Rosetta silent file (secondary structure, phi, psi, omega in degrees, C-alpha in Angstrom):
SEQUENCE: MLSTDALAEATRRFATILDTSDLGAAVPSCPSWTVDDLVRHLGGIHSWAAGRVGADTGDGTPAGAGVPQESLRQWYSEQAENLVETLMAAGPDAPAWVFGPVSGPGNVAFWIRRQMHETVVHTWDLLSAQGTDDNLDPALAWDGVAEVAEVFYPRQVALGRTPPLPAALRLEATDLDRPAVTIGDGEQVTLALPAADLLLTLWHRREAPAGPAAALLAGALTP
SCORE:     score description
SCORE:     0.000 S_00000001
   1 L     0.000  -45.089  176.978    0.035   10.829    9.682 S_00000001
   2 L  -119.929   90.725 -178.941    3.311    9.483    8.267 S_00000001
   3 L  -151.372  164.806  177.187    5.530    8.556   11.201 S_00000001
   4 H   -66.442  -32.278  176.575    6.895    5.438   12.819 S_00000001
   5 H   -63.850  -42.975  178.515    4.403    5.921   15.662 S_00000001
   6 H   -66.031  -38.339  177.811    1.524    5.968   13.177 S_00000001
   7 H   -65.008  -40.820  177.631    2.968    2.921   11.418 S_00000001
   8 H   -59.699  -42.986  179.587    3.221    1.077   14.760 S_00000001
   9 H   -64.802  -40.967 -179.103   -0.441    1.848   15.423 S_00000001
  10 H   -65.717  -41.517 -179.876   -1.457    0.703   11.930 S_00000001
  11 H   -70.849  -34.936  176.095    0.393   -2.615   12.199 S_00000001
  12 H   -65.311  -37.312  178.092   -1.023   -3.252   15.673 S_00000001
  13 H   -63.813  -43.625  177.011   -4.506   -2.652   14.308 S_00000001
  14 H   -57.720  -46.414 -178.505   -3.891   -5.194   11.547 S_00000001
  15 H   -62.690  -38.409  179.826   -2.671   -7.703   14.141 S_00000001
  16 H   -65.624  -44.397  177.710   -5.717   -7.090   16.344 S_00000001
  17 H   -65.096  -37.718  179.298   -8.126   -7.671   13.470 S_00000001
  18 H   -60.303  -33.474 -178.693   -6.120  -10.737   12.466 S_00000001
  19 H   -56.984  -30.393 -178.026   -6.714  -12.249   15.926 S_00000001
  20 L  -108.337   14.317 -177.556  -10.415  -12.690   15.085 S_00000001
  21 L   -97.693  144.737  173.458   -9.956  -13.547   11.396 S_00000001
  22 L   -81.159  115.568 -176.785  -10.389  -16.944    9.771 S_00000001
  23 L   -63.594  -21.331  179.810   -7.062  -17.680    8.073 S_00000001
  24 L   -91.861   -2.053 -178.110   -8.861  -19.780    5.470 S_00000001
  25 L   -69.175  144.697  176.186  -11.360  -17.076    4.506 S_00000001
  26 E   -71.802  148.084  176.304  -11.253  -15.713    0.959 S_00000001
  27 L  -106.661  100.959 -172.831  -10.128  -12.116    0.450 S_00000001
  28 L   -57.639  -32.604 -177.500  -12.579  -10.698   -2.131 S_00000001
  29 L   -80.738   -9.344  177.904  -10.336   -7.758   -3.023 S_00000001
  30 L  -127.553   83.535 -175.150   -7.353  -10.039   -3.744 S_00000001
  31 L   -51.012  135.959  178.868   -8.629  -12.782   -6.068 S_00000001
  32 L    80.395   -5.005  178.848   -7.270  -16.289   -5.297 S_00000001
  33 L   -95.382  146.245  165.294   -5.917  -15.156   -1.898 S_00000001
  34 E  -104.008  174.097  175.403   -7.027  -16.307    1.527 S_00000001
  35 H   -58.790  -36.750  176.153   -6.327  -14.414    4.749 S_00000001
  36 H   -54.484  -48.683  179.561   -3.378  -16.786    5.197 S_00000001
  37 H   -62.494  -41.844 -178.623   -1.888  -15.547    1.901 S_00000001
  38 H   -61.195  -44.411 -178.465   -2.545  -11.924    2.814 S_00000001
  39 H   -66.079  -43.966  178.243   -0.758  -12.230    6.163 S_00000001
  40 H   -60.996  -39.874  179.156    2.257  -13.980    4.634 S_00000001
  41 H   -63.714  -53.361 -175.168    2.459  -11.264    1.991 S_00000001
  42 H   -66.111  -43.268  176.888    2.254   -8.312    4.367 S_00000001
  43 H   -61.523  -39.439  178.134    4.581   -9.825    6.970 S_00000001
  44 H   -65.782  -39.220  177.871    7.061  -10.712    4.236 S_00000001
  45 H   -66.506  -39.656  175.563    6.937   -7.192    2.813 S_00000001
  46 H   -57.547  -45.924 -178.785    7.542   -5.760    6.293 S_00000001
  47 H   -62.962  -44.726 -179.425   10.606   -7.988    6.643 S_00000001
  48 H   -64.770  -42.949 -179.286   11.923   -7.083    3.184 S_00000001
  49 H   -62.579  -41.898  178.145   11.352   -3.362    3.716 S_00000001
  50 H   -58.955  -34.521 -179.844   13.260   -3.438    7.013 S_00000001
  51 L   -73.821   -9.921  178.936   16.156   -4.989    5.128 S_00000001
  52 L   -83.971  -12.543  179.137   16.317   -2.048    2.702 S_00000001
  53 E   -69.070  121.371 -178.398   17.495    0.273    5.485 S_00000001
  54 L    77.823    0.453 -178.730   21.181    0.924    4.873 S_00000001
  55 L   -89.418  159.358  176.664   21.111   -1.357    1.800 S_00000001
  56 L  -114.766    8.550  175.808   22.251   -0.414   -1.687 S_00000001
  57 L  -141.281  166.412  174.613   20.109   -2.943   -3.581 S_00000001
  58 L   -97.301   11.765 -177.818   16.568   -4.234   -3.567 S_00000001
  59 L   -63.192  148.073  179.982   17.771   -7.828   -3.542 S_00000001
  60 L   131.615  148.062 -178.738   16.057  -10.181   -1.170 S_00000001
  61 L  -112.793  127.674  176.869   12.938  -12.287   -1.082 S_00000001
  62 L   -54.491  133.471 -178.954   10.040  -11.491    1.257 S_00000001
  63 L   -80.261  169.097  173.173    9.848  -14.161    3.955 S_00000001
  64 L   134.024  -24.264 -173.937    6.719  -15.989    5.015 S_00000001
  65 L   -62.291  -35.872 -173.673    6.217  -18.993    2.778 S_00000001
  66 L   -96.306    8.547 -177.661    7.520  -21.534    5.283 S_00000001
  67 L   -76.333  126.963  176.958    5.843  -20.237    8.435 S_00000001
  68 L   -60.270  141.606 -175.106    3.505  -22.835   10.011 S_00000001
  69 H   -59.643  -34.643 -178.428   -0.060  -21.584    9.968 S_00000001
  70 H   -67.252  -16.891 -179.942   -0.436  -22.010   13.722 S_00000001
  71 H  -103.483    3.143 -168.236    2.439  -19.537   14.198 S_00000001
  72 H   -65.352  -41.348 -178.399    1.299  -17.063   11.555 S_00000001
  73 H   -63.720  -46.010  178.714   -0.323  -14.473   13.832 S_00000001
  74 H   -65.079  -40.262  178.759    2.695  -14.282   16.137 S_00000001
  75 H   -60.645  -43.360  178.927    5.048  -14.232   13.155 S_00000001
  76 H   -59.300  -48.013 -178.867    3.223  -11.259   11.640 S_00000001
  77 H   -58.770  -37.755  179.420    3.468   -9.291   14.870 S_00000001
  78 H   -66.624  -41.477  179.191    7.199  -10.019   15.064 S_00000001
  79 H   -65.814  -40.726  179.985    7.801   -8.793   11.497 S_00000001
  80 H   -65.847  -43.556  179.529    5.774   -5.648   12.124 S_00000001
  81 H   -63.933  -40.989  178.696    7.585   -4.885   15.374 S_00000001
  82 H   -64.309  -40.700  178.143   10.972   -5.426   13.730 S_00000001
  83 H   -59.629  -52.175 -177.356   10.027   -3.107   10.870 S_00000001
  84 H   -61.834  -44.474 -179.776    8.923   -0.312   13.191 S_00000001
  85 H   -62.930  -39.611  179.979   11.946   -0.704   15.466 S_00000001
  86 H   -65.780  -45.725 -179.249   14.329   -0.684   12.477 S_00000001
  87 H   -67.540  -39.575 -178.972   12.795    2.434   10.926 S_00000001
  88 H   -67.065  -42.693 -179.237   12.575    4.215   14.272 S_00000001
  89 H   -65.533  -35.855 -178.166   16.188    3.457   15.206 S_00000001
  90 H   -75.432  -42.228 -175.178   17.474    4.658   11.848 S_00000001
  91 L    89.837  151.273 -172.540   15.401    7.845   11.605 S_00000001
  92 L   -62.315  -24.027 -177.750   13.678    9.227    8.497 S_00000001
  93 L   -91.913   -2.517 -179.133   16.823   10.786    7.020 S_00000001
  94 L   -67.807  151.561 -178.831   18.949    7.633    7.230 S_00000001
  95 E   -70.356  146.973  177.252   20.007    6.071    3.909 S_00000001
  96 E  -158.322  153.619  170.839   17.979    3.262    2.389 S_00000001
  97 E   -77.099  134.845  179.701   17.436    1.650   -0.985 S_00000001
  98 E  -131.777  165.547  177.822   14.146    2.842   -2.478 S_00000001
  99 L  -123.105  166.309 -178.520   12.191    2.195   -5.647 S_00000001
 100 L   168.146 -154.997  175.207   10.267    4.317   -8.110 S_00000001
 101 L   -58.547  -31.448  171.304   10.690    5.258  -11.761 S_00000001
 102 L  -129.172  127.572 -179.218   14.399    5.039  -10.902 S_00000001
 103 L   -99.340  147.527 -179.945   15.484    2.802   -8.018 S_00000001
 104 E   158.452 -147.784 -175.525   18.518    3.421   -5.874 S_00000001
 105 E   -63.275  138.004  176.479   19.706    5.553   -2.951 S_00000001
 106 E  -156.840 -151.080  178.625   17.039    7.238   -0.878 S_00000001
 107 E  -138.078  171.531 -173.774   16.080    7.541    2.742 S_00000001
 108 H   -63.917  -27.224  179.109   14.019    5.817    5.402 S_00000001
 109 H   -54.607  -33.977  177.048   11.159    8.323    5.058 S_00000001
 110 H   -57.806  -43.554 -175.134   10.234    6.521    1.818 S_00000001
 111 H   -76.422  -29.840  173.431    9.699    3.279    3.723 S_00000001
 112 H   -61.233  -47.129  178.952    7.698    4.883    6.507 S_00000001
 113 H   -64.463  -49.442 -174.918    5.308    6.181    3.857 S_00000001
 114 H   -63.011  -44.213 -178.335    5.311    3.020    1.756 S_00000001
 115 H   -72.979  -26.493  173.939    4.723    0.632    4.641 S_00000001
 116 H   -63.795  -48.927 -179.010    2.001    2.854    6.069 S_00000001
 117 H   -69.971  -36.416  176.201    0.020    2.682    2.841 S_00000001
 118 H   -58.504  -45.869 -177.576    0.802   -1.010    2.382 S_00000001
 119 H   -68.536  -42.827 -177.574   -0.578   -1.736    5.843 S_00000001
 120 H   -64.600  -45.169 -179.589   -3.657    0.466    5.523 S_00000001
 121 H   -66.523  -39.741 -179.771   -4.752   -0.992    2.187 S_00000001
 122 H   -75.193  -22.741  170.337   -4.181   -4.560    3.367 S_00000001
 123 H   -67.368  -39.428  174.352   -6.098   -3.851    6.560 S_00000001
 124 H   -59.510  -42.523  177.356   -8.971   -2.859    4.288 S_00000001
 125 H   -61.067  -45.208 -177.918   -8.474   -6.215    2.509 S_00000001
 126 H   -61.517  -42.562  178.203   -8.471   -8.096    5.818 S_00000001
 127 H   -68.165  -33.088  178.116  -11.718   -6.469    6.899 S_00000001
 128 H   -63.397  -29.570  177.241  -13.254   -7.193    3.494 S_00000001
 129 L   -69.799  -18.073  175.724  -12.652  -10.894    4.214 S_00000001
 130 L   -97.723    3.084 -178.481  -14.911  -10.424    7.259 S_00000001
 131 L    77.685   22.170 -177.077  -17.535   -8.656    5.170 S_00000001
 132 L  -116.755  141.690  177.642  -16.689   -5.301    6.738 S_00000001
 133 L   -99.890  128.588 -179.313  -15.829   -2.027    5.003 S_00000001
 134 L   -86.438  150.956  175.950  -13.055    0.016    6.600 S_00000001
 135 L  -101.501  104.193 -179.169  -13.174    3.805    6.916 S_00000001
 136 L   -80.804  142.266  176.420   -9.872    5.162    5.630 S_00000001
 137 L   -64.079  125.681 -175.814   -8.644    8.511    6.872 S_00000001
 138 H   -58.681  -43.183 -178.488   -9.165   10.958    3.966 S_00000001
 139 H   -65.436  -40.430  177.912   -5.873   12.820    4.406 S_00000001
 140 H   -67.337  -42.413  178.177   -3.887    9.594    4.578 S_00000001
 141 H   -60.511  -39.044 -179.442   -5.757    8.166    1.597 S_00000001
 142 H   -65.670  -37.126  174.561   -5.000   11.325   -0.377 S_00000001
 143 H   -63.932  -34.947  175.813   -1.288   10.919    0.327 S_00000001
 144 H   -64.448  -36.216  175.034   -1.671    7.368   -0.994 S_00000001
 145 H   -62.643  -45.118  178.345   -3.151    8.781   -4.192 S_00000001
 146 H   -61.752  -37.264  179.125   -0.133   11.086   -4.498 S_00000001
 147 H   -62.845  -39.464  177.064    2.187    8.110   -3.938 S_00000001
 148 H   -61.171  -43.574 -178.783    0.622    6.292   -6.890 S_00000001
 149 H   -67.870  -37.328 -174.305    1.198    9.344   -9.082 S_00000001
 150 H   -86.831  -32.162 -171.820    4.753    9.929   -7.870 S_00000001
 151 H  -114.707  -56.553 -167.027    6.047    6.380   -7.429 S_00000001
 152 H   -78.761  -47.700 -179.527    3.917    3.585   -8.831 S_00000001
 153 H   -60.594  -50.520  178.623    2.535    4.834  -12.140 S_00000001
 154 H   -62.790  -30.235  177.188    5.920    6.118  -13.423 S_00000001
 155 H   -68.187  -44.363  179.169    7.548    2.901  -12.187 S_00000001
 156 H   -59.143  -41.425  178.371    5.004    0.755  -14.003 S_00000001
 157 H   -67.617  -45.825 -178.440    5.663    2.702  -17.210 S_00000001
 158 H   -61.117  -34.479 -179.690    9.456    2.619  -16.768 S_00000001
 159 L   -85.495   -1.970  179.653    9.364   -1.177  -16.286 S_00000001
 160 L    75.443   19.050 -179.829    7.152   -1.672  -19.343 S_00000001
 161 L   -80.494  -22.165  177.737    4.304   -3.082  -17.275 S_00000001
 162 L  -151.391  146.213  175.686    1.829   -0.601  -18.709 S_00000001
 163 L   -75.744  159.869  175.312    1.956    1.896  -21.575 S_00000001
 164 L   -58.153  144.861  179.040    1.737    5.612  -20.817 S_00000001
 165 L   -61.947  142.910  179.350   -1.828    6.779  -20.407 S_00000001
 166 L   -76.213   -7.021  177.644   -3.322    8.245  -23.588 S_00000001
 167 L  -149.667  167.276  178.982   -4.706   11.149  -21.542 S_00000001
 168 E   -88.804  127.518  178.705   -4.040   12.805  -18.203 S_00000001
 169 E   -92.966  111.131 -177.969   -6.093   11.445  -15.320 S_00000001
 170 E   -99.880  116.587 -174.876   -6.981   14.360  -13.031 S_00000001
 171 E  -105.558  127.913  179.665   -8.056   13.171   -9.585 S_00000001
 172 E  -122.107  130.441  176.692  -10.014   15.446   -7.253 S_00000001
 173 E   -88.005  119.159 -177.855  -10.891   14.615   -3.647 S_00000001
 174 L   -78.212  -12.155 -178.221  -14.449   15.745   -2.939 S_00000001
 175 L  -110.032   10.582  178.723  -13.955   15.549    0.845 S_00000001
 176 L  -139.189  148.396  174.715  -10.705   17.538    1.080 S_00000001
 177 L   -96.113   78.926 -177.510   -9.610   20.998    0.055 S_00000001
 178 L  -132.258  151.649  174.586   -6.425   19.917   -1.717 S_00000001
 179 L   -60.930  147.952  178.961   -4.964   20.551   -5.178 S_00000001
 180 L   -63.081  153.593  173.090   -5.825   17.865   -7.717 S_00000001
 181 E  -106.598  130.193 -177.970   -3.371   15.052   -8.430 S_00000001
 182 E  -115.535  132.402  177.999   -2.694   14.367  -12.110 S_00000001
 183 E  -115.134  122.112  179.465   -1.388   11.094  -13.504 S_00000001
 184 L    89.476 -178.170 -176.512   -0.030   11.115  -17.051 S_00000001
 185 L  -127.062  164.978  175.907    0.033   13.783  -19.740 S_00000001
 186 L   107.149 -161.894  179.769   -2.251   15.095  -22.437 S_00000001
 187 L   -60.533  136.802 -173.106   -5.901   16.079  -22.493 S_00000001
 188 E   -86.157  137.601  171.994   -7.331   15.897  -18.988 S_00000001
 189 E  -119.708  122.050 -173.088  -10.004   13.476  -17.849 S_00000001
 190 E  -100.212  137.643  172.138  -11.305   14.293  -14.376 S_00000001
 191 E  -128.176  119.978 -179.062  -12.520   11.900  -11.716 S_00000001
 192 E  -115.667  117.723 -179.402  -13.892   13.429   -8.512 S_00000001
 193 E  -149.216  166.490  169.127  -14.580   11.116   -5.556 S_00000001
 194 L   -55.845  149.376 -174.514  -13.846   10.986   -1.826 S_00000001
 195 H   -55.363  -42.551 -178.864  -10.110   10.465   -1.246 S_00000001
 196 H   -63.674  -40.032  178.899  -10.509    6.917    0.076 S_00000001
 197 H   -65.300  -37.705  177.362  -12.546    5.883   -2.959 S_00000001
 198 H   -63.871  -44.833  179.775   -9.900    7.292   -5.277 S_00000001
 199 H   -61.958  -47.357 -178.013   -7.141    5.366   -3.491 S_00000001
 200 H   -66.235  -31.363  176.622   -9.083    2.100   -3.504 S_00000001
 201 H   -69.664  -42.877  178.251   -9.944    2.561   -7.169 S_00000001
 202 H   -60.817  -34.092 -179.845   -6.291    3.128   -8.105 S_00000001
 203 L   -94.073   17.691  174.526   -5.398   -0.092   -6.275 S_00000001
 204 L    58.817   31.972  173.381   -8.241   -1.975   -8.023 S_00000001
 205 L   -92.972  -20.101  177.124  -10.235   -2.464   -4.836 S_00000001
 206 L  -134.761  151.633  176.349  -13.180   -0.569   -6.269 S_00000001
 207 L   -83.040  140.806  176.614  -14.503   -0.119   -9.777 S_00000001
 208 L   -73.083  146.486  174.931  -14.338    3.352  -11.265 S_00000001
 209 L   -57.745  146.869 -179.816  -17.668    4.957  -12.169 S_00000001
 210 L   -57.102  139.884 -179.426  -18.586    4.467  -15.815 S_00000001
 211 L   145.459 -177.549 -176.401  -17.101    7.137  -18.042 S_00000001
 212 H   -58.086  -34.193 -178.092  -13.843    8.196  -19.694 S_00000001
 213 H   -67.274  -29.971 -177.731  -11.841    7.844  -16.463 S_00000001
 214 H   -61.036  -39.281  179.851  -12.796    4.178  -16.113 S_00000001
 215 H   -65.380  -37.687  178.776  -10.892    3.261  -19.275 S_00000001
 216 H   -69.058  -36.567 -178.168   -7.764    4.992  -17.994 S_00000001
 217 H   -77.736  -11.044 -178.517   -8.036    3.286  -14.615 S_00000001
 218 L   -72.487  -19.147 -178.853   -8.421   -0.150  -16.171 S_00000001
 219 L   -77.683  177.080 -176.799   -4.685   -0.341  -16.897 S_00000001
 220 L   -86.842   68.307  178.360   -1.930   -1.488  -14.560 S_00000001
 221 L   -70.520  -23.708  176.267   -1.256    1.882  -12.910 S_00000001
 222 L  -128.347  160.171 -179.466   -0.257   -0.062   -9.791 S_00000001
 223 L   -61.468    0.000    0.000    1.278   -3.558   -9.475 S_00000001
């Protein structure tokens, strides 16, 4: 589920879907973006992430802005292949700069996980631009929910991008037999949905059902 082989498959799938995508099409889940913008973003993030292997800082700017549109599909594939090759050659235990509530030394396993979820969610975005809904693997989506709780929400709070939640958001996957994931502290507010719906809601791809949890999810729990 979280391996360089799985990441290679996920990036190839994105590239395959991209082959039949209109680069000028709007991406409904990413307001103001076209498919062109989405591809530049994901390819640039792949390039930047590869550069964090063996690095001691997060410095660097994702590439992609200057790529001619006619070369964009090939450029994406090259960035994805370089990312996978870099992570595979290093191995999951190799040192890398990572981010979270505290950024600094970590290992390559962080980037295998992060780039897997980055690719899967943006593949969902790419398909949404074609009017198609993707079926996310529940177990992988649930790990993405855990990543938000472990990495993104505490990072957002630490950076002052969002205040701490006034209550604890307890997330339950209705299609998996897994312990609940809780984000924040205090009195618990429970939201039970299929794992993929929970992940997409956390990343503002879907609206939360009306109720107490919706108010908690309205904040910037993710970038």
